[in-house]
Coordinates of C-alpha atoms in Angstrom, one line a residue:
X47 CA 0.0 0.0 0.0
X48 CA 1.6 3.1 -1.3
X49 CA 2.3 6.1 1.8
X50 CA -0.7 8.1 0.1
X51 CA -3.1 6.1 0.5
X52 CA -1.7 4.8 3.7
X53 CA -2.8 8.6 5.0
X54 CA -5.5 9.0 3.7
X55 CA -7.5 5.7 5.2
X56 CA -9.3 5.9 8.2
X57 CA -7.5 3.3 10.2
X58 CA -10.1 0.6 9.1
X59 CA -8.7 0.6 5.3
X60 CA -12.3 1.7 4.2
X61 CA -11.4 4.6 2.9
X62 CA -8.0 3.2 1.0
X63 CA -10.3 -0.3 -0.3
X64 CA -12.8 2.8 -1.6
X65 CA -10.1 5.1 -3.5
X66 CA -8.6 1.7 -4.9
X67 CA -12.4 0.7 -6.4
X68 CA -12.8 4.0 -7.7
X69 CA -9.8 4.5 -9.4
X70 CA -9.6 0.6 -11.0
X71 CA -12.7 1.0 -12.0
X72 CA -12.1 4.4 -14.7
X73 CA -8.8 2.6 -15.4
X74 CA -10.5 0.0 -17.0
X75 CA -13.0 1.5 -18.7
X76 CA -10.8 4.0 -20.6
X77 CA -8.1 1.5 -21.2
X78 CA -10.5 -0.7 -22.9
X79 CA -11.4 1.5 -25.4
X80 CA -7.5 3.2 -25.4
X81 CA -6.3 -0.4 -26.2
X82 CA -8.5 -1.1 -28.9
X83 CA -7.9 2.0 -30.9
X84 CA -4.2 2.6 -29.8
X85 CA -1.8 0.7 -31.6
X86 CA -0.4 -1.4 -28.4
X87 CA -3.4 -3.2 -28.0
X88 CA -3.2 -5.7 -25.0
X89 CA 0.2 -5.0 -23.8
X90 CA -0.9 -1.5 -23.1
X91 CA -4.2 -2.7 -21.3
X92 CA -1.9 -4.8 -19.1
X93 CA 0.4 -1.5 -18.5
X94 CA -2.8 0.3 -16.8
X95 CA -4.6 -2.0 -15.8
X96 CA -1.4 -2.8 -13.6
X97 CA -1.1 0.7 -12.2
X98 CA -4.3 0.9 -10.3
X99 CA -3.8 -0.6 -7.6
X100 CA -5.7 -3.0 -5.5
X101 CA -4.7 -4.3 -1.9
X102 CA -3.7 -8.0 -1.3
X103 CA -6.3 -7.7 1.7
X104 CA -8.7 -5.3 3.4
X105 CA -7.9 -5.2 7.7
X106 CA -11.5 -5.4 8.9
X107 CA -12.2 -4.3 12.4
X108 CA -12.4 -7.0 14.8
X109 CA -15.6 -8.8 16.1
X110 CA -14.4 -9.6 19.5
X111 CA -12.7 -6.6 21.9
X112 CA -9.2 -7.6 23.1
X113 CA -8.7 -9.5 26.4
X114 CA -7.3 -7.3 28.9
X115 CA -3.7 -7.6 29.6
X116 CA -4.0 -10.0 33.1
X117 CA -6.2 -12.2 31.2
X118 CA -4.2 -12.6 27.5
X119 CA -1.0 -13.1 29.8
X120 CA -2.4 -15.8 32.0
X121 CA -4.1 -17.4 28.5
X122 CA -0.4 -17.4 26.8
X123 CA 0.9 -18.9 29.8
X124 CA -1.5 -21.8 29.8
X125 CA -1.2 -22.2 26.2
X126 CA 2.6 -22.8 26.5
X127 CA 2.4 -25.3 29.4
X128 CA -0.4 -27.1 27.4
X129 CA 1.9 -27.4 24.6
X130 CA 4.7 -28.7 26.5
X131 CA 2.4 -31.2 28.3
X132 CA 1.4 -32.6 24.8
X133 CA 4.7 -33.0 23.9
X134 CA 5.8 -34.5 27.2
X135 CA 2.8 -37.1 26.7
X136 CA 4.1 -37.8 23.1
X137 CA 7.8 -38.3 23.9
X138 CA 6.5 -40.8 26.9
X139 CA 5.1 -42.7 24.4
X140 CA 7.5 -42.8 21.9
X141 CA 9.8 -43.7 24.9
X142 CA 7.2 -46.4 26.1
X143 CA 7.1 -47.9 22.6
X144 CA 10.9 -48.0 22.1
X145 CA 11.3 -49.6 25.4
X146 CA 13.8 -46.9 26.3
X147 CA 14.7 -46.0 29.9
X148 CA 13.4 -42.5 29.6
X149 CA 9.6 -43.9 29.1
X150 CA 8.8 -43.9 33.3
X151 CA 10.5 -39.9 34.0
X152 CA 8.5 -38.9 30.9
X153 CA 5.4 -40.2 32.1
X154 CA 5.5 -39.0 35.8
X155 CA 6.6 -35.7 33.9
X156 CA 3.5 -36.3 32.0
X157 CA 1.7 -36.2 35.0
X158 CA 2.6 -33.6 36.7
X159 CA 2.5 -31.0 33.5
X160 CA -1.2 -32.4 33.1
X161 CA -1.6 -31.4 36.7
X162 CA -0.1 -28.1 35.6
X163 CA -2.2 -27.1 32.6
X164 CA -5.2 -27.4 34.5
X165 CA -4.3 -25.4 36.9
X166 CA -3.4 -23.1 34.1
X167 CA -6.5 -23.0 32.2
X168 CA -8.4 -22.5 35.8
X169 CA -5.8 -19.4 36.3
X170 CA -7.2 -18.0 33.3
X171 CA -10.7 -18.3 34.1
X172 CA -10.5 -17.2 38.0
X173 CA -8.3 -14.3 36.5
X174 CA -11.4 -13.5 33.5
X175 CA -14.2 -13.6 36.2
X176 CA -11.9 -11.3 39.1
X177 CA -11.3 -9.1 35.6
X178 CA -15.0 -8.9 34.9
X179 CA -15.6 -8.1 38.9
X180 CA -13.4 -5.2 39.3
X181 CA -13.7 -3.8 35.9
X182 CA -16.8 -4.5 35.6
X183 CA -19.4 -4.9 32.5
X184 CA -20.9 -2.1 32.2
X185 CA -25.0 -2.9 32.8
X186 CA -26.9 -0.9 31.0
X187 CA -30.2 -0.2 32.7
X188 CA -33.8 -1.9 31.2
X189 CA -37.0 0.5 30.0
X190 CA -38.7 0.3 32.7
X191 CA -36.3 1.3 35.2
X192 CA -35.1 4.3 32.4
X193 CA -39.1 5.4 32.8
X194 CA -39.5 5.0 36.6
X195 CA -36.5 7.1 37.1
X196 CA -37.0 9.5 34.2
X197 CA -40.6 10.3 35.9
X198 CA -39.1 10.6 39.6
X199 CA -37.2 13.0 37.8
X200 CA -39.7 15.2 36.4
X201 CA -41.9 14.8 39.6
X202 CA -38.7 16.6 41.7
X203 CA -38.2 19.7 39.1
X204 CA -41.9 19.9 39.4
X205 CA -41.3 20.1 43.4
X206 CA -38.2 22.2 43.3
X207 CA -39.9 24.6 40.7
X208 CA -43.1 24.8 42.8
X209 CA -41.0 25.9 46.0
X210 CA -39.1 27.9 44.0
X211 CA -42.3 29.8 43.4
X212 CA -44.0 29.9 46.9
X213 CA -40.6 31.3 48.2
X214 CA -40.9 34.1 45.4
X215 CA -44.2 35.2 46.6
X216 CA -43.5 34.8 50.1
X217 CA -40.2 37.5 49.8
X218 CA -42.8 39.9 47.6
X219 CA -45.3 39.8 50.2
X220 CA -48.2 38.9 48.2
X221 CA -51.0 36.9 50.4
X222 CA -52.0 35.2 47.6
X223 CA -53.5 38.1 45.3
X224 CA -53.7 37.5 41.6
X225 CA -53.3 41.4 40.6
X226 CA -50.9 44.5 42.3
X227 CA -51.9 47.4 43.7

């Protein structure tokens, strides 16, 4: 992707995936009717055709937010032990199969890293849900409880505004009347 089109996307690649469509697409129409009627024919329709460009591929936002840092550290963490515990278990077999001497370390290795990566793959759970606790998903609050408070709301201005205008008669000494003298 060439550095002007590089600052003119958005940071999605919309807006470079756009410009790229647009300018193919007069490209091709006008060197279709260039070649035919210029003497180069093909070999000239190749030449333009290759200088609008078009990206290899489009980055798309993701679907899924990233995992907070505590959580995508303790996730690599169990997916390296998990991967050494498979490879444990394989070489014990291989060992067991050869009839080597290595065959009964491996396995209590075997073991033990199996007794490892679960306590791995819990570590990244308990650290998600104590994630999710202190950080908290936002809640977002239903209709009816929008509506209740909304009309508490109003019914308080309503208050405040009424006192507001008993105190103004009050302080201009008017018992009441509707007119002034």
């Amino acid at each position: 992707m060439g550095t002007a089109e590089r600052r003119e996307t958005a940071g999605d690649g919309t807006a470079a995936r756009e410009a790229t469509r647009q300018q193919a697409a007069p490209a091709t129409r006008t060197s279709d009717a260039a070649g035919r009627r210029a003497d180069g024919g093909p070999a000239r329709l190749a030449a333009e055709v290759r200088e609008a460009y078009r990206p290899l591929w489009v980055e798309e936002p993701a679907k899924r937010r990233r995992l907070p840092d505590p959580v995508r550290t303790a996730a690599v963490r169990a997916v390296l032990i998990i991967a050494v515990t498979l490879i444990q278990a394989m070489v014990a077999l291989l060992c067991t199969l050869a009839g080597s001497w290595l065959a009964f370390p491996m396995v209590i290795s075997s073991v033990v890293s199996t007794i490892a990566a679960t306590w791995a793959v819990l570590d990244v759970w308990v650290t998600r849900q104590v994630w999710n606790q202190r950080h908290g998903v936002v809640s977002t609050p239903s209709s009816t409880a929008r509506a209740l408070r909304r009309e508490r709301r109003q019914a308080r201005r309503a208050q405040r505004a009424a006192g507001r205008e008993r105190a103004r008669i009050r302080r201009r000494g008017g018992a009441g009347q509707l007119s002034h003298p």
